Amino acid sequence: MNLFESIRMAINSIFIHKLRSFLTLLSVAIGVFAIMGSGSLVSSFDNTVETEMANLGENSFKITRTPSVQTGHDSWRKYRKRERINYKQYSKLKNKIGDMAFVSVESNQSNMTIKYSEFETDPDVTLQGTNEVYFNINNRDVPKGRPITEADVEYDRNVAVIGNDVFNKLFKGIDPIGKQIKIGKQKFEVIGVLDEKGAILGKSQDNQVIIPITRFNKYYSNWWESLDISIKAFSKESFPYVLDETIGALRTLRSDQPGAENSFEIETNESITQQFSGLTGYLTYFGLLAGFFALAAAGVGITNIMLVAIKERTREIGLRKALGARRFWITMQFLVETMTITLIGGLIGIALGFLMSSMISYFLGLKVTIPIDWMIISITITTILGLVSGLYPAFRAASLDPIDALRYE
Amino acid sequence: MSKPIIDIKNISKIYQMGSQLVHALRDITVTINENEYVALMGPSGSGKSTLMNILGCLDTPSSGTYFFNNTNVRELNDNELAEIRNREIGFVFQTFNLLPRATALKNIELPLVYSGIKKYERIEKAEEALRSVGLEDRMEHKPNELSGGQRQRVAIARALVTSPSIILADEPTGNLDSKTGNDIMRLFQTLWESGNTIILVTHEEEIALHAKRIIRLRDGLIESDEINNNQVKF
Ligand SMILES: Nc1ncnc2c1ncn2[C@@H]1O[C@H](COP(=O)(O)OP(=O)(O)O)[C@@H](O)[C@H]1O
Ligand SMILES: [Mg+2]
């Protein structure tokens, strides 16, 4: 009697006892679904954060007035009093560390409308003011035309690099380089088109226009708005030194008292990833917990269902023993039967979990990842579940007395 | 002298029912040789099935010794008993005991599955057994597509398929009408004539008369054990 034979007998009996099998399959599938679904959703999330959110690149950090992910209800009180980061602070900082690091400045205005001749975009374009090193620090290319230069910033030129969405909307098939677009009341000359980046967390990275920070500050910024500064050390070795120097310089520039906290935030790739990993850790924990409870319930259910099945099939077991089935084979028969049902349930759960997490990922604009690790975890858990919940009923079946079993009505 | 297959001495079987002891068998001594055709006769409750279960290695006696093919059954463990049942004993039950969802062929294959015989060989042997009970055209039929007599034939084929030393049949005609019962008895006669050893349990005189030797039980005791000089043959 081989394994294949046992599995075939098991599948037969699944089809014979349809309702019972369906309930078992369902309970296992729900548990595995919870584990697999949350697990793979978290995988997609982590993957996205790692590859796209943390796009600062190596040796880089960012300075902002307030943190990008705020937690705690009193944080607003704490950050409200902070002085804004202004252009003067940026220039002085750049003078101080410009020979060890790239220093870029960023400020933006969302919901802008861009016009070209009779075409115009929806009022959802992000206008970004920055300088010449922005492209380097953020790993963005300008395959068509050229990026913004230091001279553009210094001489207040009305030039713009447009994102791919804006390009598609305004310049259908036309070469945009040298064309005049209108941003609000101001005219800008298109000098380049950014490489395509896709969406992060549902937000397109291509629906933007970049202009020199000096122009931005003049026409589109309000006096109370704070600038962001991005810094990239020239080398890995100098990174800690650059970080130290920057903090020191900024504290002086912003007159932070000795012993007082920084009046600004420093964010590195790690600190951003960390902020998210707290969130995803919670989701994983929740999914696993829900899954384990569902599976524990499923396990009890399977054990009971198998005990009922064995009771119903007492005479069959007696007959098999009379015909010479050893204990081992009776044990195997019922164990394989339990395992087959649970594994089928597990596979359904994996498929549904993956489907759901893919759909959510898709709608959130996350990268859909095939979570091999979570599949392996789910299959392992299902196998253990089948073994644990099937072992006792199988032993019970195998240790039935053949005569009592044969006589059972 | 022919070879003894079953050799029991002073066997008793006592069941405990609450505080009461039931002596199902008392001091039974019997030897059964190769190619005998024995009927175990007696009224209901006389201990026939109990004796038969012991002979079939499904049950163990409370006292006494049992040698099966010169092997002391008492010394065998669970798995060794299963192996003896599998290879040496063919059971035929009153209620047929076929697997309802399996075809005739699959039912007959089952004991061969447990002796670890390869698929193609199993099918060959199962087909041969079906032919020997005259059901070669019913191989793919399930039990509920067969008549009672045909079901019992399938069960007999299943008992034969391992070429056992002995066939034990407990009231094999009990659930059949008399004409079908006769057909089954004719089949047993054929099997006996071709060299099989058969023990038949029955409470009907008519059925017992087909056997060559009749052992009569009453209240767990052997009342008589003699050659049947009026054997009814077909
Ligand atoms: N498992 C059991 N527990 C208690 N008493 C039993 C059991 N099996 C049989 N008996 C008793 O043993 C006696 C013989 O039973 P059995 O061998 O079945 O008789 P028969 O097959 O001749 O009708 C009966 O009195 C019966 O009640
Ligand atoms: Mg009986």
XYZ file of C-alpha atoms and ligand atoms in Angstrom:
671
model
C 0.000 0.000 0.000
C 1.729 3.141 -1.127
C 1.274 6.834 -0.492
C -0.304 7.438 -3.868
C -2.945 4.828 -3.110
C -3.679 6.479 0.245
C -3.974 9.928 -1.301
C -6.348 8.604 -3.947
C -8.492 6.941 -1.304
C -8.423 10.202 0.654
C -9.544 12.265 -2.332
C -12.307 9.742 -2.982
C -13.589 10.091 0.530
C -13.428 13.887 0.240
C -15.828 13.691 -2.680
C -18.072 11.240 -0.875
C -18.405 13.435 2.212
C -18.835 16.729 0.421
C -20.318 18.909 3.158
C -17.914 17.698 5.803
C -14.935 18.185 3.520
C -16.171 21.614 2.504
C -16.387 22.772 6.126
C -12.908 21.462 6.850
C -11.474 23.032 3.730
C -13.174 26.309 4.564
C -11.871 26.524 8.111
C -8.305 25.771 7.069
C -8.553 28.120 4.113
C -9.714 31.002 6.329
C -6.810 30.574 8.726
C -4.209 30.265 6.003
C -5.859 33.153 4.156
C -5.339 35.447 7.166
C -1.697 34.453 7.563
C -0.887 34.439 3.890
C -2.878 37.594 3.120
C -1.356 39.752 5.827
C 2.066 38.221 5.321
C 2.216 38.900 1.636
C 0.636 42.322 2.008
C 3.374 43.218 4.450
C 5.923 41.785 2.023
C 4.668 44.049 -0.745
C 4.651 46.968 1.644
C 8.191 46.344 2.883
C 9.389 45.784 -0.616
C 7.896 49.072 -1.744
C 9.286 50.986 1.196
C 12.695 49.461 0.678
C 12.950 50.016 -3.030
C 10.951 53.175 -3.561
C 10.132 55.121 -0.434
C 13.687 55.035 0.665
C 14.891 56.519 -2.570
C 17.318 58.873 -0.902
C 20.135 56.714 -2.136
C 23.295 55.830 -0.321
C 25.146 58.270 1.932
C 22.167 60.597 1.948
C 19.963 62.195 4.533
C 17.230 64.719 4.589
C 16.512 67.704 6.830
C 12.941 68.770 7.458
C 11.186 70.962 9.964
C 8.838 68.152 11.052
C 9.069 64.383 10.630
C 7.374 62.826 7.592
C 5.532 60.244 9.683
C 4.119 61.808 12.839
C 2.995 59.720 15.755
C 1.518 60.725 19.085
C -1.231 63.231 19.692
C 0.897 65.980 21.261
C 3.504 66.059 18.530
C 1.746 68.926 16.800
C 2.298 71.126 19.878
C 5.984 70.232 19.891
C 6.661 70.890 16.207
C 4.431 73.946 15.837
C 6.905 76.268 17.532
C 9.795 75.287 15.304
C 11.228 77.995 13.109
C 10.907 77.304 9.391
C 13.974 76.316 7.379
C 14.613 79.261 5.062
C 16.683 79.872 1.993
C 19.341 81.751 3.889
C 19.976 78.805 6.199
C 20.227 76.562 3.159
C 22.776 78.827 1.410
C 24.922 79.123 4.469
C 24.810 75.388 5.066
C 25.750 74.790 1.447
C 28.709 77.127 1.775
C 29.842 75.283 4.860
C 29.652 71.674 3.641
C 29.468 72.088 -0.127
C 33.021 70.737 -0.529
C 32.141 67.405 1.126
C 28.573 66.800 -0.013
C 25.861 67.601 -2.503
C 23.272 69.843 -0.945
C 19.876 70.217 -2.528
C 16.914 72.229 -1.415
C 13.300 71.398 -2.094
C 9.983 73.058 -1.724
C 6.769 72.206 -3.428
C 3.253 73.233 -4.162
C 0.665 70.643 -5.068
C -2.514 71.037 -7.104
C -1.038 73.255 -9.797
C -2.383 73.571 -13.319
C 0.105 73.669 -16.180
C -0.818 75.091 -19.585
C 0.658 74.815 -23.035
C -1.050 76.666 -25.911
C -4.679 75.511 -25.688
C -3.912 72.410 -23.569
C -3.950 72.280 -19.799
C -3.471 69.659 -17.136
C -5.834 68.845 -14.293
C -5.135 70.949 -11.232
C -3.185 68.136 -9.612
C 0.390 68.697 -10.697
C 3.102 69.058 -8.052
C 5.374 72.008 -8.686
C 8.783 71.564 -7.199
C 11.442 74.155 -6.664
C 14.956 72.816 -6.274
C 18.530 73.148 -7.430
C 20.972 71.384 -9.727
C 21.917 68.513 -7.390
C 18.322 67.347 -6.856
C 18.625 64.965 -9.819
C 21.756 63.346 -8.490
C 20.509 62.959 -4.931
C 17.127 61.576 -5.927
C 18.487 59.325 -8.677
C 16.428 60.961 -11.376
C 17.490 61.181 -14.979
C 16.564 63.640 -17.651
C 16.791 61.484 -20.773
C 15.205 64.134 -22.980
C 16.745 67.631 -22.837
C 18.771 68.704 -19.815
C 18.311 69.112 -16.062
C 18.378 72.371 -14.139
C 21.876 73.826 -13.709
C 23.530 75.947 -11.076
C 23.346 78.894 -13.438
C 19.584 78.431 -13.875
C 19.247 78.799 -10.105
C 21.695 81.632 -9.779
C 20.353 83.740 -12.638
C 16.664 83.150 -11.880
C 15.901 81.573 -15.240
C 12.325 80.668 -16.103
C 13.127 77.092 -17.084
C 11.258 73.863 -16.238
C 11.862 70.123 -16.329
C 8.536 68.335 -16.707
C 7.452 64.909 -15.534
C 6.226 62.235 -17.905
C 2.536 62.647 -17.035
C 2.669 66.370 -17.757
C 4.543 65.695 -20.972
C 1.916 63.217 -22.142
C -0.927 65.533 -21.232
C 0.392 68.663 -22.917
C 2.671 67.518 -25.708
C 1.044 64.705 -27.592
C 3.760 63.692 -29.985
C 5.370 67.146 -30.075
C 8.939 67.766 -29.003
C 8.497 69.844 -25.834
C 12.047 71.185 -25.581
C 12.112 74.949 -26.009
C 8.320 75.288 -25.751
C 6.775 77.823 -23.396
C 4.429 76.524 -20.682
C 2.424 78.584 -18.249
C 2.473 77.864 -14.514
C -0.022 80.218 -12.989
C 0.734 83.575 -14.548
C 4.398 82.873 -15.241
C 5.873 81.563 -18.460
C 8.587 78.887 -18.353
C 10.671 77.293 -21.068
C 10.695 73.493 -21.061
C 14.314 72.301 -20.983
C 13.873 68.606 -20.198
C 11.599 65.660 -19.483
C 12.129 63.473 -16.399
C 12.469 59.708 -16.604
C 9.348 57.721 -15.815
C 9.024 56.500 -12.247
C 5.492 55.136 -11.819
C 3.458 55.438 -8.631
C 4.418 55.064 -4.976
C 1.597 54.337 -2.536
C -0.876 55.279 -5.244
C 0.690 58.651 -6.000
C 2.238 59.184 -9.407
C 5.854 60.316 -9.337
C 5.592 61.604 -12.890
C 2.921 64.236 -12.415
C 5.311 67.039 -11.568
C 7.224 70.032 -12.864
C 10.618 71.090 -11.540
C 11.816 74.704 -11.631
C 14.770 76.532 -10.020
C 14.187 77.093 -6.293
C 14.820 80.800 -6.710
C 11.924 81.144 -9.172
C 9.757 78.973 -6.973
C 10.386 81.113 -3.915
C 9.603 84.240 -5.837
C 6.284 83.198 -7.396
C 4.828 80.160 -5.663
C 5.930 80.059 -2.054
C 4.381 81.613 1.009
C 6.602 83.206 3.603
C 5.656 80.672 6.264
C 6.570 77.626 4.263
C 9.630 75.652 5.275
C 12.197 74.201 2.866
C 13.506 70.651 2.857
C 17.214 70.066 2.453
C 18.704 66.857 1.070
C 22.355 66.081 1.533
C 24.509 63.409 -0.044
C 28.042 62.906 1.186
C 30.659 62.481 -1.528
C 31.813 59.233 0.062
C 30.679 56.618 2.490
C 33.586 57.407 4.794
C 32.724 61.070 5.089
C 29.006 60.442 5.696
C 29.167 60.488 9.541
C 31.372 63.583 9.443
C 29.021 65.354 7.034
C 26.084 64.442 9.251
C 27.841 65.850 12.319
C 28.912 69.030 10.560
C 25.430 69.581 9.199
C 23.782 69.208 12.568
C 26.332 71.535 14.182
C 26.029 74.147 11.478
C 22.243 74.076 11.452
C 22.005 74.337 15.230
C 24.179 77.447 15.088
C 22.258 78.899 12.166
C 18.942 78.279 13.923
C 20.281 79.350 17.336
C 19.383 76.093 19.091
C 20.385 76.363 22.763
C 23.099 73.971 23.980
C 21.465 70.920 25.540
C 18.181 71.571 23.758
C 16.785 69.243 21.121
C 17.449 69.913 17.443
C 14.833 72.274 16.044
C 14.730 70.158 12.873
C 14.477 66.507 11.840
C 17.198 64.384 10.286
C 15.883 61.484 8.237
C 18.004 58.773 6.753
C 16.878 55.760 4.729
C 17.053 53.703 7.866
C 14.966 56.059 9.919
C 12.269 56.132 7.231
C 12.252 52.367 6.883
C 12.129 52.085 10.649
C 9.093 54.295 10.903
C 7.301 51.997 8.471
C 8.523 48.741 9.917
C 6.723 49.601 13.142
C 3.530 49.803 11.123
C 4.105 46.624 9.098
C 5.248 44.732 12.176
C 1.870 45.472 13.693
C 0.047 44.221 10.612
C 2.114 41.017 10.490
C 1.493 40.414 14.159
C -2.225 40.952 13.766
C -2.484 38.693 10.710
C -0.492 35.925 12.330
C -2.530 36.135 15.501
C -5.848 36.032 13.639
C -4.535 33.216 11.453
C -3.341 31.158 14.372
C -6.652 31.488 16.173
C -8.529 30.521 13.020
C -6.213 27.553 12.493
C -6.446 26.430 16.090
C -10.222 26.402 15.685
C -9.800 24.610 12.360
C -7.558 22.036 14.037
C -10.158 21.240 16.689
C -12.789 21.081 13.952
C -10.715 18.706 11.838
C -10.045 16.412 14.774
C -13.762 16.248 15.545
C -14.755 15.707 11.952
C -12.222 12.904 11.611
C -13.444 11.276 14.818
C -16.976 11.331 13.425
C -15.699 9.925 10.133
C -13.923 7.130 11.962
C -17.010 6.328 13.989
C -19.052 6.116 10.811
C -16.472 3.895 9.213
C -15.882 1.580 12.188
C -17.042 -1.498 10.266
C -14.815 -0.583 7.350
C -11.855 -0.346 9.725
C -12.773 -3.723 11.245
C -12.966 -5.231 7.796
C -9.613 -3.797 6.774
C -8.049 -5.242 9.910
C -9.637 -8.639 9.265
C -8.178 -8.542 5.768
C -4.743 -7.973 7.247
C -4.204 -4.212 7.470
C -1.567 -3.480 10.059
C -1.981 -0.660 12.558
C 0.498 1.397 10.604
C -1.599 1.322 7.453
C -4.799 2.265 9.210
C -2.955 5.147 10.878
C -1.510 6.215 7.547
C -4.840 5.974 5.773
C -6.549 8.414 8.113
C -3.532 10.635 8.551
C -3.100 10.978 4.812
C -6.796 11.655 4.505
C -6.612 14.456 7.069
C -3.439 15.855 5.536
C -4.900 15.807 2.055
C -7.964 17.785 3.122
C -5.975 20.292 5.172
C -3.391 20.778 2.447
C -6.057 21.389 -0.171
C -7.625 23.889 2.234
C -4.207 25.422 2.771
C -3.589 25.787 -0.952
C -6.973 27.462 -1.388
C -6.101 29.802 1.498
C -2.742 30.610 -0.052
C -4.335 31.370 -3.408
C -7.044 33.555 -1.868
C -4.598 35.296 0.459
C -2.267 36.066 -2.395
C -5.146 37.244 -4.555
C -6.412 39.573 -1.859
C -3.017 41.002 -0.986
C -2.265 41.505 -4.668
C -5.513 43.378 -5.137
C -4.931 45.596 -2.100
C -1.332 46.132 -3.167
C -2.515 47.075 -6.611
C -5.017 49.599 -5.319
C -2.515 51.070 -2.867
C 0.032 51.298 -5.643
C 2.383 48.909 -3.873
C 4.696 46.621 -5.743
C 2.967 43.219 -6.022
C 5.464 40.677 -4.745
C 5.181 36.889 -4.898
C 5.803 36.051 -1.264
C 7.632 32.718 -1.579
C 8.566 32.892 2.089
C 4.950 33.261 3.190
C 3.894 30.434 0.897
C 6.466 28.157 2.500
C 5.408 29.299 5.965
C 1.736 28.682 5.133
C 2.378 25.219 3.710
C 4.519 24.302 6.692
C 1.851 25.483 9.112
C -0.830 23.590 7.194
C 1.239 20.415 7.187
C 1.806 20.650 10.916
C -1.889 21.397 11.424
C -2.878 18.317 9.410
C -0.436 16.142 11.342
C -1.397 17.425 14.758
C -5.144 17.305 14.226
C -5.076 14.012 12.320
C -2.780 12.012 14.543
C -5.157 11.371 17.410
C -8.130 10.226 15.254
C -5.776 8.068 13.173
C -4.394 6.383 16.287
C -7.904 5.855 17.556
C -8.832 4.170 14.286
C -5.728 1.993 14.269
C -6.217 0.758 17.804
C -9.842 -0.330 17.328
C -10.429 -3.957 18.192
C -11.174 -5.784 14.920
C -14.074 -7.837 16.286
C -15.774 -4.933 18.046
C -15.294 -2.876 14.918
C -16.735 -5.546 12.642
C -19.737 -5.998 14.914
C -20.372 -2.236 15.202
C -23.790 -1.171 13.943
C -1.495 -38.466 7.286
C -2.557 -35.039 6.100
C -1.164 -31.836 7.496
C -2.965 -30.142 10.418
C -3.717 -26.499 9.758
C -5.651 -25.788 12.922
C -4.762 -27.415 16.194
C -6.487 -26.112 19.331
C -6.313 -27.680 22.755
C -8.491 -26.941 25.783
C -9.551 -23.520 24.611
C -11.872 -21.413 26.751
C -13.236 -17.943 26.212
C -14.736 -16.017 29.087
C -16.416 -12.635 28.676
C -17.083 -10.374 31.585
C -20.511 -8.742 31.468
C -20.600 -6.439 34.444
C -20.163 -8.724 37.445
C -21.220 -11.783 35.453
C -18.813 -14.109 33.651
C -20.026 -15.534 30.333
C -18.355 -18.777 29.330
C -18.652 -18.503 25.563
C -16.312 -21.472 25.010
C -15.364 -24.235 27.458
C -12.417 -26.527 26.972
C -12.601 -26.922 23.217
C -10.121 -29.275 21.527
C -10.188 -29.653 17.737
C -7.765 -30.447 14.943
C -8.569 -29.515 11.368
C -6.453 -30.819 8.509
C -5.692 -29.591 5.049
C -8.561 -29.871 2.576
C -11.197 -30.616 5.172
C -14.725 -29.275 4.773
C -16.073 -28.634 8.266
C -19.403 -27.234 9.407
C -19.583 -25.589 12.852
C -23.190 -26.183 13.879
C -25.164 -25.008 16.853
C -28.011 -22.822 18.033
C -27.642 -19.086 18.400
C -25.401 -18.166 21.333
C -23.621 -21.519 21.395
C -20.206 -19.940 20.738
C -19.784 -20.520 16.997
C -18.739 -16.980 16.142
C -16.478 -16.771 19.155
C -14.665 -19.920 18.075
C -14.497 -18.722 14.524
C -12.935 -15.370 15.580
C -10.311 -17.237 17.542
C -9.601 -19.569 14.615
C -9.350 -16.496 12.375
C -6.772 -14.857 14.654
C -9.118 -11.929 15.219
C -9.473 -12.812 18.878
C -7.428 -14.658 21.471
C -8.670 -17.367 23.853
C -8.750 -16.849 27.630
C -6.887 -20.112 28.060
C -5.692 -23.069 26.016
C -3.290 -23.309 23.101
C -3.747 -22.622 19.419
C -1.308 -23.741 16.781
C -1.923 -22.452 13.291
C 0.282 -24.180 10.710
C 2.544 -25.195 13.615
C 2.859 -21.597 14.815
C 1.845 -20.804 18.384
C -0.628 -17.962 17.874
C -0.285 -16.760 21.469
C 3.281 -15.708 20.764
C 2.403 -13.479 17.847
C 2.110 -9.703 18.132
C -0.510 -7.471 16.533
C 1.306 -7.080 13.242
C 2.149 -10.776 12.953
C -1.511 -11.618 13.553
C -2.474 -9.143 10.834
C -0.016 -10.833 8.508
C -1.480 -14.313 9.227
C -4.989 -12.996 8.585
C -3.756 -11.395 5.415
C -1.906 -14.367 3.933
C -3.366 -17.486 5.498
C -7.010 -16.812 6.219
C -9.890 -15.905 3.938
C -12.953 -14.517 5.692
C -16.497 -14.676 4.328
C -19.081 -12.800 6.381
C -22.843 -13.089 6.629
C -23.229 -9.429 5.659
C -20.632 -9.613 2.849
C -18.688 -6.601 4.216
C -17.684 -5.106 0.893
C -16.471 -1.525 0.576
C -19.572 0.147 -0.882
C -17.761 2.740 -3.034
C -15.248 0.376 -4.545
C -15.764 -1.812 -7.611
C -15.798 -5.600 -7.346
C -12.249 -5.685 -8.640
C -11.038 -3.078 -6.115
C -12.712 -4.936 -3.267
C -10.948 -8.119 -4.231
C -7.629 -6.311 -4.587
C -7.744 -4.981 -1.027
C -6.050 -7.902 0.804
C -3.332 -7.889 -1.870
C -2.805 -4.165 -1.268
C -2.062 -4.970 2.358
C 0.406 -7.691 1.439
C 2.318 -5.191 -0.664
C 1.770 -6.813 -4.045
C 2.359 -4.718 -7.148
C -0.564 -3.184 -8.976
C -0.454 -5.223 -12.201
C -0.070 -8.469 -10.278
C -2.960 -7.491 -8.007
C -5.246 -6.909 -10.966
C -4.242 -10.192 -12.525
C -4.953 -12.161 -9.355
C -8.187 -10.279 -8.636
C -9.432 -10.999 -12.158
C -8.576 -14.654 -11.773
C -10.441 -14.828 -8.447
C -13.481 -13.161 -10.029
C -13.405 -15.710 -12.850
C -13.296 -18.559 -10.375
C -16.588 -17.359 -8.830
C -18.104 -16.763 -12.258
C -18.274 -12.964 -12.127
C -15.707 -12.013 -14.758
C -18.297 -9.797 -16.439
C -18.971 -7.761 -13.258
C -15.493 -6.437 -12.517
C -16.310 -2.745 -12.632
C -19.616 -3.052 -10.789
C -20.027 -1.546 -7.351
C -21.707 -3.630 -4.615
C -25.026 -1.770 -4.952
C -25.105 -2.751 -8.623
C -24.896 -6.440 -7.710
C -27.436 -8.913 -6.289
C -26.965 -10.432 -2.834
C -25.649 -13.686 -4.262
C -23.248 -11.810 -6.506
C -22.013 -9.745 -3.572
C -21.296 -12.880 -1.598
C -19.420 -14.278 -4.611
C -17.293 -11.144 -4.685
C -16.640 -11.619 -0.963
C -15.645 -15.244 -1.590
C -13.355 -14.146 -4.401
C -11.768 -11.669 -1.994
C -11.232 -14.529 0.498
C -9.648 -16.680 -2.224
C -7.416 -14.109 -3.833
C -4.482 -14.551 -1.440
C -4.616 -18.369 -1.788
C -5.106 -18.766 1.979
C -4.594 -21.979 3.963
C -8.175 -21.832 5.128
C -11.481 -20.182 4.317
C -13.650 -19.193 7.290
C -17.269 -18.486 6.449
C -19.631 -17.251 9.188
C -23.242 -17.860 8.146
C -22.438 -17.098 4.491
C -25.969 -17.888 3.330
C -27.704 -16.197 6.261
C -28.688 -13.142 4.243
C -29.598 -14.965 1.039
C -32.739 -16.684 -0.219
C -32.522 -20.465 -0.397
C -31.917 -20.678 -4.133
C -29.062 -18.164 -4.013
C -27.815 -19.853 -0.854
C -27.653 -23.093 -2.789
C -25.534 -21.454 -5.482
C -23.106 -20.282 -2.833
C -22.977 -23.776 -1.310
C -22.264 -25.186 -4.747
C -19.376 -22.737 -5.057
C -17.975 -23.880 -1.677
C -18.180 -27.487 -2.846
C -16.225 -26.625 -5.976
C -13.600 -24.817 -3.931
C -13.296 -27.771 -1.597
C -12.981 -30.202 -4.481
C -10.179 -28.108 -5.945
C -8.184 -28.466 -2.711
C -9.287 -25.630 -0.399
C -9.858 -26.055 3.317
C -13.209 -24.671 4.439
C -14.818 -24.023 7.806
C -18.448 -23.059 7.605
C -20.415 -21.646 10.526
C -24.169 -22.196 10.404
C -27.164 -22.836 12.570
C -29.076 -24.536 9.699
C -28.966 -28.328 9.491
C -29.519 -28.210 5.717
C -26.457 -26.065 5.162
C -24.304 -28.106 7.520
C -25.146 -31.260 5.612
C -23.076 -30.003 2.654
C -19.890 -30.368 4.724
C -17.802 -33.511 5.120
C -17.461 -33.153 8.884
C -19.892 -31.590 11.372
C -18.879 -30.192 14.764
C -21.881 -29.433 16.975
C -21.570 -26.809 19.696
C -23.920 -26.210 22.626
C -23.320 -23.701 25.427
C -19.671 -23.403 24.513
C -19.056 -27.144 24.587
C -18.473 -29.571 21.744
C -21.556 -31.794 21.684
C -20.398 -33.987 18.834
C -17.681 -34.037 16.175
C -18.202 -36.610 13.425
C -17.866 -37.341 9.745
C -21.038 -36.536 7.823
C -22.028 -39.746 6.076
C -24.998 -38.116 4.423
C -23.035 -35.325 2.726
C -25.282 -33.525 0.244
C -23.478 -32.984 -3.028
C -24.524 -31.111 -6.111
N -18.029 -9.364 23.247
C -18.812 -10.101 24.030
N -19.020 -9.718 25.290
C -19.795 -10.457 26.111
N -20.388 -11.600 25.748
C -20.203 -12.033 24.497
C -19.402 -11.303 23.564
N -19.381 -11.999 22.401
C -20.154 -13.085 22.585
N -20.637 -13.116 23.825
C -21.463 -14.146 24.411
O -20.840 -15.374 24.160
C -21.802 -16.364 23.807
C -21.462 -16.942 22.429
O -21.671 -15.969 21.441
P -21.415 -16.230 19.907
O -20.084 -16.839 19.762
O -21.650 -14.979 19.171
O -22.551 -17.279 19.538
P -23.123 -17.735 18.125
O -22.232 -17.168 17.070
O -23.070 -19.211 18.201
O -24.499 -17.233 18.055
C -23.147 -15.650 23.854
O -23.747 -15.941 25.077
C -22.804 -14.213 23.751
O -23.760 -13.445 24.428
Mg -22.763 -15.924 15.413
